[in-house]
Amino acid sequence: MHLLHDTSAAPAPAIDFDTFLQVDIRIGTVISAEPFPEARKPAIKLKIDFGPGVGVRQSSAQITAHYQPDALVGRQVAAVVNFPPRQIGKFMSEVLTLGFPDAAGEVVLFGPDRAVPDGARLF
């Protein structure tokens, strides 16, 4: 089992608050989603609107076990917006869409339980 999916693992080493603030986690609304059959692992290509400060960014997300592309449009998701872009095949993933593993290790997206403004930052 992958360490990040191990719910019995001890917490990561302690960090200070300033280190936490370096990770820029924002809310955005999915404006388009389409299958990504060329990806090595099953994935969906997302375009996410993070509001005027960050803009629209794209992400490759391995979320096919629980989500269909059409059902994702309009959904708010959380993502790390300040990682360097990552080339995945011919697709450039610009943000890391966040989720938690279910009991089988499949990704369940992380998002607010109420609507918040696109671009809102996690604190």
mmCIF file of N, CA and C in Angstrom:
data_model
loop_
_atom_site.group_PDB
_atom_site.id
_atom_site.type_symbol
_atom_site.label_atom_id
_atom_site.label_comp_id
_atom_site.label_asym_id
_atom_site.label_seq_id
_atom_site.Cartn_x
_atom_site.Cartn_y
_atom_site.Cartn_z
ATOM 1 N N MET A 1 0.848 -1.183 0.000
ATOM 2 C CA MET A 1 0.000 0.000 0.000
ATOM 3 C C MET A 1 0.887 1.238 0.000
ATOM 4 N N HIS A 2 0.534 2.229 -0.764
ATOM 5 C CA HIS A 2 1.284 3.482 -0.864
ATOM 6 C C HIS A 2 1.186 4.243 0.457
ATOM 7 N N LEU A 3 2.286 4.822 0.912
ATOM 8 C CA LEU A 3 2.332 5.524 2.190
ATOM 9 C C LEU A 3 1.244 6.588 2.315
ATOM 10 N N LEU A 4 0.960 7.332 1.232
ATOM 11 C CA LEU A 4 -0.041 8.388 1.307
ATOM 12 C C LEU A 4 -1.448 7.837 1.489
ATOM 13 N N HIS A 5 -1.671 6.562 1.184
ATOM 14 C CA HIS A 5 -2.989 5.967 1.324
ATOM 15 C C HIS A 5 -3.129 5.213 2.636
ATOM 16 N N ASP A 6 -2.065 5.084 3.407
ATOM 17 C CA ASP A 6 -2.072 4.305 4.640
ATOM 18 C C ASP A 6 -2.670 5.134 5.776
ATOM 19 N N THR A 7 -3.920 4.835 6.130
ATOM 20 C CA THR A 7 -4.607 5.598 7.178
ATOM 21 C C THR A 7 -4.045 5.324 8.566
ATOM 22 N N SER A 8 -3.225 4.274 8.706
ATOM 23 C CA SER A 8 -2.639 3.978 10.008
ATOM 24 C C SER A 8 -1.264 4.621 10.180
ATOM 25 N N ALA A 9 -0.774 5.312 9.163
ATOM 26 C CA ALA A 9 0.546 5.940 9.227
ATOM 27 C C ALA A 9 0.539 7.097 10.224
ATOM 28 N N ALA A 10 1.668 7.297 10.862
ATOM 29 C CA ALA A 10 1.829 8.418 11.797
ATOM 30 C C ALA A 10 1.806 9.734 11.009
ATOM 31 N N PRO A 11 1.506 10.846 11.696
ATOM 32 C CA PRO A 11 1.530 12.143 11.004
ATOM 33 C C PRO A 11 2.922 12.450 10.443
ATOM 34 N N ALA A 12 2.953 13.272 9.412
ATOM 35 C CA ALA A 12 4.219 13.720 8.842
ATOM 36 C C ALA A 12 4.975 14.549 9.882
ATOM 37 N N PRO A 13 6.272 14.766 9.680
ATOM 38 C CA PRO A 13 7.032 15.587 10.627
ATOM 39 C C PRO A 13 6.411 16.986 10.778
ATOM 40 N N ALA A 14 6.548 17.564 11.964
ATOM 41 C CA ALA A 14 5.990 18.888 12.252
ATOM 42 C C ALA A 14 6.639 19.955 11.370
ATOM 43 N N ILE A 15 5.810 20.924 10.958
ATOM 44 C CA ILE A 15 6.295 22.090 10.220
ATOM 45 C C ILE A 15 5.769 23.326 10.924
ATOM 46 N N ASP A 16 6.355 24.479 10.630
ATOM 47 C CA ASP A 16 5.830 25.705 11.235
ATOM 48 C C ASP A 16 4.769 26.307 10.319
ATOM 49 N N PHE A 17 4.009 27.265 10.844
ATOM 50 C CA PHE A 17 2.891 27.846 10.114
ATOM 51 C C PHE A 17 3.349 28.543 8.836
ATOM 52 N N ASP A 18 4.502 29.200 8.870
ATOM 53 C CA ASP A 18 5.006 29.875 7.670
ATOM 54 C C ASP A 18 5.275 28.882 6.540
ATOM 55 N N THR A 19 5.738 27.683 6.886
ATOM 56 C CA THR A 19 5.950 26.646 5.873
ATOM 57 C C THR A 19 4.613 26.224 5.275
ATOM 58 N N PHE A 20 3.600 26.033 6.107
ATOM 59 C CA PHE A 20 2.260 25.686 5.626
ATOM 60 C C PHE A 20 1.749 26.742 4.646
ATOM 61 N N LEU A 21 1.967 28.010 4.958
ATOM 62 C CA LEU A 21 1.458 29.086 4.113
ATOM 63 C C LEU A 21 2.112 29.125 2.730
ATOM 64 N N GLN A 22 3.249 28.450 2.574
ATOM 65 C CA GLN A 22 3.904 28.408 1.265
ATOM 66 C C GLN A 22 3.123 27.557 0.261
ATOM 67 N N VAL A 23 2.287 26.647 0.770
ATOM 68 C CA VAL A 23 1.460 25.823 -0.118
ATOM 69 C C VAL A 23 0.168 26.583 -0.365
ATOM 70 N N ASP A 24 -0.055 26.993 -1.602
ATOM 71 C CA ASP A 24 -1.217 27.812 -1.970
ATOM 72 C C ASP A 24 -2.347 26.912 -2.457
ATOM 73 N N ILE A 25 -3.298 26.624 -1.573
ATOM 74 C CA ILE A 25 -4.442 25.769 -1.887
ATOM 75 C C ILE A 25 -5.656 26.658 -2.088
ATOM 76 N N ARG A 26 -6.260 26.565 -3.278
ATOM 77 C CA ARG A 26 -7.393 27.421 -3.640
ATOM 78 C C ARG A 26 -8.583 26.588 -4.072
ATOM 79 N N ILE A 27 -9.738 27.210 -4.040
ATOM 80 C CA ILE A 27 -10.976 26.627 -4.560
ATOM 81 C C ILE A 27 -11.214 27.160 -5.959
ATOM 82 N N GLY A 28 -11.641 26.267 -6.834
ATOM 83 C CA GLY A 28 -12.019 26.660 -8.180
ATOM 84 C C GLY A 28 -13.205 25.846 -8.643
ATOM 85 N N THR A 29 -13.853 26.321 -9.692
ATOM 86 C CA THR A 29 -14.995 25.621 -10.266
ATOM 87 C C THR A 29 -14.581 24.968 -11.580
ATOM 88 N N VAL A 30 -14.891 23.679 -11.709
ATOM 89 C CA VAL A 30 -14.594 22.950 -12.941
ATOM 90 C C VAL A 30 -15.468 23.518 -14.059
ATOM 91 N N ILE A 31 -14.820 24.002 -15.126
ATOM 92 C CA ILE A 31 -15.572 24.556 -16.257
ATOM 93 C C ILE A 31 -15.597 23.604 -17.455
ATOM 94 N N SER A 32 -14.687 22.630 -17.478
ATOM 95 C CA SER A 32 -14.759 21.572 -18.479
ATOM 96 C C SER A 32 -14.006 20.353 -17.959
ATOM 97 N N ALA A 33 -14.465 19.193 -18.416
ATOM 98 C CA ALA A 33 -13.840 17.929 -18.028
ATOM 99 C C ALA A 33 -13.991 16.963 -19.195
ATOM 100 N N GLU A 34 -12.906 16.271 -19.502
ATOM 101 C CA GLU A 34 -12.964 15.308 -20.598
ATOM 102 C C GLU A 34 -12.054 14.133 -20.297
ATOM 103 N N PRO A 35 -12.381 12.970 -20.843
ATOM 104 C CA PRO A 35 -11.525 11.799 -20.630
ATOM 105 C C PRO A 35 -10.102 12.065 -21.120
ATOM 106 N N PHE A 36 -9.142 11.376 -20.519
ATOM 107 C CA PHE A 36 -7.737 11.495 -20.898
ATOM 108 C C PHE A 36 -7.207 10.077 -21.172
ATOM 109 N N PRO A 37 -7.660 9.469 -22.273
ATOM 110 C CA PRO A 37 -7.295 8.076 -22.546
ATOM 111 C C PRO A 37 -5.803 7.873 -22.823
ATOM 112 N N GLU A 38 -5.090 8.930 -23.192
ATOM 113 C CA GLU A 38 -3.649 8.794 -23.472
ATOM 114 C C GLU A 38 -2.805 8.687 -22.202
ATOM 115 N N ALA A 39 -3.374 9.020 -21.047
ATOM 116 C CA ALA A 39 -2.622 8.973 -19.792
ATOM 117 C C ALA A 39 -2.256 7.528 -19.451
ATOM 118 N N ARG A 40 -1.113 7.351 -18.808
ATOM 119 C CA ARG A 40 -0.646 6.021 -18.416
ATOM 120 C C ARG A 40 -1.629 5.371 -17.447
ATOM 121 N N LYS A 41 -2.141 6.146 -16.473
ATOM 122 C CA LYS A 41 -3.174 5.683 -15.545
ATOM 123 C C LYS A 41 -4.459 6.422 -15.902
ATOM 124 N N PRO A 42 -5.624 5.779 -15.771
ATOM 125 C CA PRO A 42 -6.881 6.441 -16.140
ATOM 126 C C PRO A 42 -7.027 7.803 -15.450
ATOM 127 N N ALA A 43 -7.377 8.811 -16.242
ATOM 128 C CA ALA A 43 -7.461 10.175 -15.711
ATOM 129 C C ALA A 43 -8.508 10.970 -16.474
ATOM 130 N N ILE A 44 -8.806 12.141 -15.919
ATOM 131 C CA ILE A 44 -9.718 13.097 -16.542
ATOM 132 C C ILE A 44 -8.988 14.430 -16.622
ATOM 133 N N LYS A 45 -9.080 15.086 -17.798
ATOM 134 C CA LYS A 45 -8.514 16.428 -17.959
ATOM 135 C C LYS A 45 -9.548 17.442 -17.480
ATOM 136 N N LEU A 46 -9.129 18.304 -16.557
ATOM 137 C CA LEU A 46 -10.016 19.320 -16.001
ATOM 138 C C LEU A 46 -9.521 20.715 -16.369
ATOM 139 N N LYS A 47 -10.451 21.621 -16.649
ATOM 140 C CA LYS A 47 -10.166 23.056 -16.687
ATOM 141 C C LYS A 47 -10.922 23.640 -15.510
ATOM 142 N N ILE A 48 -10.188 24.358 -14.657
ATOM 143 C CA ILE A 48 -10.744 24.851 -13.398
ATOM 144 C C ILE A 48 -10.574 26.355 -13.340
ATOM 145 N N ASP A 49 -11.655 27.073 -13.035
ATOM 146 C CA ASP A 49 -11.624 28.536 -12.911
ATOM 147 C C ASP A 49 -11.394 28.902 -11.450
ATOM 148 N N PHE A 50 -10.238 29.502 -11.173
ATOM 149 C CA PHE A 50 -9.875 29.922 -9.823
ATOM 150 C C PHE A 50 -10.114 31.413 -9.597
ATOM 151 N N GLY A 51 -10.905 32.041 -10.439
ATOM 152 C CA GLY A 51 -11.213 33.459 -10.260
ATOM 153 C C GLY A 51 -10.131 34.348 -10.838
ATOM 154 N N PRO A 52 -10.316 35.681 -10.692
ATOM 155 C CA PRO A 52 -9.429 36.638 -11.364
ATOM 156 C C PRO A 52 -7.974 36.598 -10.904
ATOM 157 N N GLY A 53 -7.691 36.252 -9.671
ATOM 158 C CA GLY A 53 -6.303 36.271 -9.197
ATOM 159 C C GLY A 53 -5.444 35.187 -9.799
ATOM 160 N N VAL A 54 -5.995 33.992 -9.971
ATOM 161 C CA VAL A 54 -5.241 32.837 -10.478
ATOM 162 C C VAL A 54 -5.627 32.527 -11.915
ATOM 163 N N GLY A 55 -6.891 32.694 -12.242
ATOM 164 C CA GLY A 55 -7.369 32.422 -13.594
ATOM 165 C C GLY A 55 -7.753 30.977 -13.803
ATOM 166 N N VAL A 56 -7.869 30.582 -15.064
ATOM 167 C CA VAL A 56 -8.228 29.212 -15.435
ATOM 168 C C VAL A 56 -6.953 28.403 -15.577
ATOM 169 N N ARG A 57 -6.937 27.259 -14.922
ATOM 170 C CA ARG A 57 -5.787 26.345 -14.991
ATOM 171 C C ARG A 57 -6.297 24.951 -15.325
ATOM 172 N N GLN A 58 -5.406 24.122 -15.845
ATOM 173 C CA GLN A 58 -5.800 22.752 -16.181
ATOM 174 C C GLN A 58 -5.078 21.748 -15.299
ATOM 175 N N SER A 59 -5.730 20.586 -15.144
ATOM 176 C CA SER A 59 -5.205 19.539 -14.279
ATOM 177 C C SER A 59 -5.559 18.180 -14.850
ATOM 178 N N SER A 60 -4.638 17.234 -14.712
ATOM 179 C CA SER A 60 -4.923 15.836 -15.007
ATOM 180 C C SER A 60 -5.173 15.175 -13.661
ATOM 181 N N ALA A 61 -6.368 14.601 -13.486
ATOM 182 C CA ALA A 61 -6.740 14.024 -12.197
ATOM 183 C C ALA A 61 -7.117 12.553 -12.368
ATOM 184 N N GLN A 62 -6.519 11.688 -11.543
ATOM 185 C CA GLN A 62 -6.804 10.252 -11.573
ATOM 186 C C GLN A 62 -8.029 9.979 -10.701
ATOM 187 N N ILE A 63 -9.191 10.349 -11.220
ATOM 188 C CA ILE A 63 -10.434 10.302 -10.443
ATOM 189 C C ILE A 63 -11.528 9.499 -11.155
ATOM 190 N N THR A 64 -11.133 8.633 -12.088
ATOM 191 C CA THR A 64 -12.113 7.943 -12.923
ATOM 192 C C THR A 64 -12.930 6.888 -12.179
ATOM 193 N N ALA A 65 -12.500 6.426 -11.025
ATOM 194 C CA ALA A 65 -13.245 5.395 -10.304
ATOM 195 C C ALA A 65 -14.588 5.919 -9.793
ATOM 196 N N HIS A 66 -14.634 7.195 -9.402
ATOM 197 C CA HIS A 66 -15.852 7.740 -8.803
ATOM 198 C C HIS A 66 -16.522 8.847 -9.602
ATOM 199 N N TYR A 67 -15.872 9.336 -10.670
ATOM 200 C CA TYR A 67 -16.388 10.525 -11.344
ATOM 201 C C TYR A 67 -16.431 10.340 -12.850
ATOM 202 N N GLN A 68 -17.485 10.867 -13.452
ATOM 203 C CA GLN A 68 -17.626 10.955 -14.902
ATOM 204 C C GLN A 68 -17.413 12.410 -15.289
ATOM 205 N N PRO A 69 -16.771 12.670 -16.423
ATOM 206 C CA PRO A 69 -16.480 14.058 -16.801
ATOM 207 C C PRO A 69 -17.695 14.991 -16.760
ATOM 208 N N ASP A 70 -18.826 14.583 -17.312
ATOM 209 C CA ASP A 70 -20.000 15.464 -17.363
ATOM 210 C C ASP A 70 -20.475 15.883 -15.981
ATOM 211 N N ALA A 71 -20.352 15.002 -14.991
ATOM 212 C CA ALA A 71 -20.830 15.295 -13.637
ATOM 213 C C ALA A 71 -19.904 16.249 -12.888
ATOM 214 N N LEU A 72 -18.694 16.484 -13.404
ATOM 215 C CA LEU A 72 -17.732 17.343 -12.712
ATOM 216 C C LEU A 72 -17.915 18.828 -13.028
ATOM 217 N N VAL A 73 -18.486 19.141 -14.190
ATOM 218 C CA VAL A 73 -18.650 20.537 -14.595
ATOM 219 C C VAL A 73 -19.575 21.241 -13.597
ATOM 220 N N GLY A 74 -19.098 22.379 -13.082
ATOM 221 C CA GLY A 74 -19.843 23.151 -12.098
ATOM 222 C C GLY A 74 -19.488 22.822 -10.660
ATOM 223 N N ARG A 75 -18.727 21.765 -10.438
ATOM 224 C CA ARG A 75 -18.335 21.354 -9.091
ATOM 225 C C ARG A 75 -17.122 22.168 -8.628
ATOM 226 N N GLN A 76 -17.133 22.567 -7.355
ATOM 227 C CA GLN A 76 -15.956 23.235 -6.801
ATOM 228 C C GLN A 76 -14.992 22.194 -6.255
ATOM 229 N N VAL A 77 -13.694 22.402 -6.538
ATOM 230 C CA VAL A 77 -12.641 21.500 -6.092
ATOM 231 C C VAL A 77 -11.502 22.326 -5.498
ATOM 232 N N ALA A 78 -10.709 21.670 -4.673
ATOM 233 C CA ALA A 78 -9.521 22.304 -4.104
ATOM 234 C C ALA A 78 -8.298 21.834 -4.877
ATOM 235 N N ALA A 79 -7.331 22.745 -5.029
ATOM 236 C CA ALA A 79 -6.104 22.395 -5.748
ATOM 237 C C ALA A 79 -4.938 23.235 -5.238
ATOM 238 N N VAL A 80 -3.738 22.652 -5.324
ATOM 239 C CA VAL A 80 -2.509 23.394 -5.072
ATOM 240 C C VAL A 80 -2.207 24.136 -6.364
ATOM 241 N N VAL A 81 -2.125 25.476 -6.289
ATOM 242 C CA VAL A 81 -1.942 26.268 -7.500
ATOM 243 C C VAL A 81 -0.515 26.784 -7.674
ATOM 244 N N ASN A 82 0.383 26.492 -6.734
ATOM 245 C CA ASN A 82 1.739 27.029 -6.868
ATOM 246 C C ASN A 82 2.823 25.954 -6.993
ATOM 247 N N PHE A 83 2.461 24.755 -7.448
ATOM 248 C CA PHE A 83 3.461 23.769 -7.846
ATOM 249 C C PHE A 83 3.869 24.086 -9.288
ATOM 250 N N PRO A 84 5.074 23.707 -9.708
ATOM 251 C CA PRO A 84 5.440 23.886 -11.121
ATOM 252 C C PRO A 84 4.546 23.011 -12.001
ATOM 253 N N PRO A 85 4.239 23.455 -13.219
ATOM 254 C CA PRO A 85 3.450 22.624 -14.136
ATOM 255 C C PRO A 85 4.166 21.297 -14.389
ATOM 256 N N ARG A 86 3.365 20.263 -14.689
ATOM 257 C CA ARG A 86 3.917 18.926 -14.917
ATOM 258 C C ARG A 86 3.398 18.395 -16.246
ATOM 259 N N GLN A 87 4.316 17.977 -17.099
ATOM 260 C CA GLN A 87 3.959 17.419 -18.405
ATOM 261 C C GLN A 87 3.491 15.982 -18.223
ATOM 262 N N ILE A 88 2.271 15.693 -18.697
ATOM 263 C CA ILE A 88 1.735 14.337 -18.656
ATOM 264 C C ILE A 88 1.343 13.998 -20.092
ATOM 265 N N GLY A 89 2.211 13.256 -20.764
ATOM 266 C CA GLY A 89 2.021 13.014 -22.188
ATOM 267 C C GLY A 89 2.097 14.336 -22.930
ATOM 268 N N LYS A 90 1.085 14.620 -23.757
ATOM 269 C CA LYS A 90 1.038 15.890 -24.484
ATOM 270 C C LYS A 90 0.288 16.965 -23.705
ATOM 271 N N PHE A 91 -0.115 16.662 -22.481
ATOM 272 C CA PHE A 91 -0.940 17.570 -21.679
ATOM 273 C C PHE A 91 -0.094 18.185 -20.566
ATOM 274 N N MET A 92 -0.246 19.504 -20.351
ATOM 275 C CA MET A 92 0.463 20.186 -19.271
ATOM 276 C C MET A 92 -0.499 20.376 -18.096
ATOM 277 N N SER A 93 -0.238 19.673 -16.991
ATOM 278 C CA SER A 93 -1.054 19.800 -15.787
ATOM 279 C C SER A 93 -0.477 20.949 -14.957
ATOM 280 N N GLU A 94 -1.299 21.979 -14.722
ATOM 281 C CA GLU A 94 -0.815 23.205 -14.080
ATOM 282 C C GLU A 94 -1.107 23.290 -12.594
ATOM 283 N N VAL A 95 -2.047 22.489 -12.098
ATOM 284 C CA VAL A 95 -2.383 22.485 -10.676
ATOM 285 C C VAL A 95 -2.575 21.047 -10.222
ATOM 286 N N LEU A 96 -2.444 20.813 -8.910
ATOM 287 C CA LEU A 96 -2.668 19.495 -8.327
ATOM 288 C C LEU A 96 -4.039 19.499 -7.659
ATOM 289 N N THR A 97 -4.997 18.814 -8.277
ATOM 290 C CA THR A 97 -6.338 18.706 -7.717
ATOM 291 C C THR A 97 -6.276 17.752 -6.527
ATOM 292 N N LEU A 98 -6.905 18.143 -5.412
ATOM 293 C CA LEU A 98 -6.756 17.414 -4.161
ATOM 294 C C LEU A 98 -7.918 16.473 -3.858
ATOM 295 N N GLY A 99 -7.584 15.354 -3.240
ATOM 296 C CA GLY A 99 -8.572 14.384 -2.821
ATOM 297 C C GLY A 99 -8.009 13.496 -1.730
ATOM 298 N N PHE A 100 -8.866 12.653 -1.210
ATOM 299 C CA PHE A 100 -8.491 11.678 -0.187
ATOM 300 C C PHE A 100 -8.793 10.287 -0.711
ATOM 301 N N PRO A 101 -8.017 9.269 -0.289
ATOM 302 C CA PRO A 101 -8.314 7.910 -0.734
ATOM 303 C C PRO A 101 -9.497 7.330 0.038
ATOM 304 N N ASP A 102 -10.362 6.599 -0.677
ATOM 305 C CA ASP A 102 -11.409 5.858 0.014
ATOM 306 C C ASP A 102 -10.790 4.556 0.534
ATOM 307 N N ALA A 103 -11.599 3.639 1.057
ATOM 308 C CA ALA A 103 -11.079 2.397 1.631
ATOM 309 C C ALA A 103 -10.345 1.546 0.607
ATOM 310 N N ALA A 104 -10.676 1.705 -0.677
ATOM 311 C CA ALA A 104 -10.009 0.939 -1.732
ATOM 312 C C ALA A 104 -8.831 1.696 -2.344
ATOM 313 N N GLY A 105 -8.537 2.911 -1.848
ATOM 314 C CA GLY A 105 -7.429 3.698 -2.374
ATOM 315 C C GLY A 105 -7.795 4.571 -3.553
ATOM 316 N N GLU A 106 -9.080 4.635 -3.919
ATOM 317 C CA GLU A 106 -9.527 5.477 -5.033
ATOM 318 C C GLU A 106 -9.773 6.899 -4.550
ATOM 319 N N VAL A 107 -9.491 7.871 -5.408
ATOM 320 C CA VAL A 107 -9.561 9.281 -5.029
ATOM 321 C C VAL A 107 -11.007 9.764 -4.889
ATOM 322 N N VAL A 108 -11.259 10.439 -3.755
ATOM 323 C CA VAL A 108 -12.502 11.158 -3.503
ATOM 324 C C VAL A 108 -12.116 12.629 -3.436
ATOM 325 N N LEU A 109 -12.685 13.440 -4.307
ATOM 326 C CA LEU A 109 -12.306 14.853 -4.383
ATOM 327 C C LEU A 109 -12.588 15.598 -3.095
ATOM 328 N N PHE A 110 -11.742 16.592 -2.834
ATOM 329 C CA PHE A 110 -11.864 17.453 -1.661
ATOM 330 C C PHE A 110 -12.420 18.800 -2.116
ATOM 331 N N GLY A 111 -13.497 19.230 -1.489
ATOM 332 C CA GLY A 111 -14.099 20.513 -1.830
ATOM 333 C C GLY A 111 -14.948 21.003 -0.675
ATOM 334 N N PRO A 112 -15.383 22.247 -0.735
ATOM 335 C CA PRO A 112 -16.177 22.810 0.361
ATOM 336 C C PRO A 112 -17.584 22.215 0.388
ATOM 337 N N ASP A 113 -18.203 22.199 1.572
ATOM 338 C CA ASP A 113 -19.572 21.704 1.662
ATOM 339 C C ASP A 113 -20.596 22.800 1.380
ATOM 340 N N ARG A 114 -20.128 24.043 1.205
ATOM 341 C CA ARG A 114 -20.948 25.170 0.774
ATOM 342 C C ARG A 114 -20.156 25.942 -0.265
ATOM 343 N N ALA A 115 -20.856 26.630 -1.156
ATOM 344 C CA ALA A 115 -20.173 27.403 -2.191
ATOM 345 C C ALA A 115 -19.352 28.529 -1.564
ATOM 346 N N VAL A 116 -18.152 28.696 -2.064
ATOM 347 C CA VAL A 116 -17.263 29.799 -1.660
ATOM 348 C C VAL A 116 -16.781 30.472 -2.948
ATOM 349 N N PRO A 117 -16.294 31.706 -2.862
ATOM 350 C CA PRO A 117 -15.819 32.383 -4.073
ATOM 351 C C PRO A 117 -14.639 31.645 -4.698
ATOM 352 N N ASP A 118 -14.655 31.494 -6.030
ATOM 353 C CA ASP A 118 -13.510 30.925 -6.719
ATOM 354 C C ASP A 118 -12.262 31.738 -6.390
ATOM 355 N N GLY A 119 -11.189 31.027 -6.118
ATOM 356 C CA GLY A 119 -9.942 31.684 -5.747
ATOM 357 C C GLY A 119 -9.738 31.786 -4.249
ATOM 358 N N ALA A 120 -10.774 31.442 -3.439
ATOM 359 C CA ALA A 120 -10.606 31.489 -1.981
ATOM 360 C C ALA A 120 -9.463 30.567 -1.594
ATOM 361 N N ARG A 121 -8.648 31.018 -0.649
ATOM 362 C CA ARG A 121 -7.454 30.283 -0.234
ATOM 363 C C ARG A 121 -7.695 29.556 1.083
ATOM 364 N N LEU A 122 -7.239 28.314 1.153
ATOM 365 C CA LEU A 122 -7.346 27.518 2.382
ATOM 366 C C LEU A 122 -6.473 28.136 3.458
ATOM 367 N N PHE A 123 -7.002 28.227 4.649
ATOM 368 C CA PHE A 123 -6.207 28.684 5.800
ATOM 369 C C PHE A 123 -6.578 27.907 7.029
#
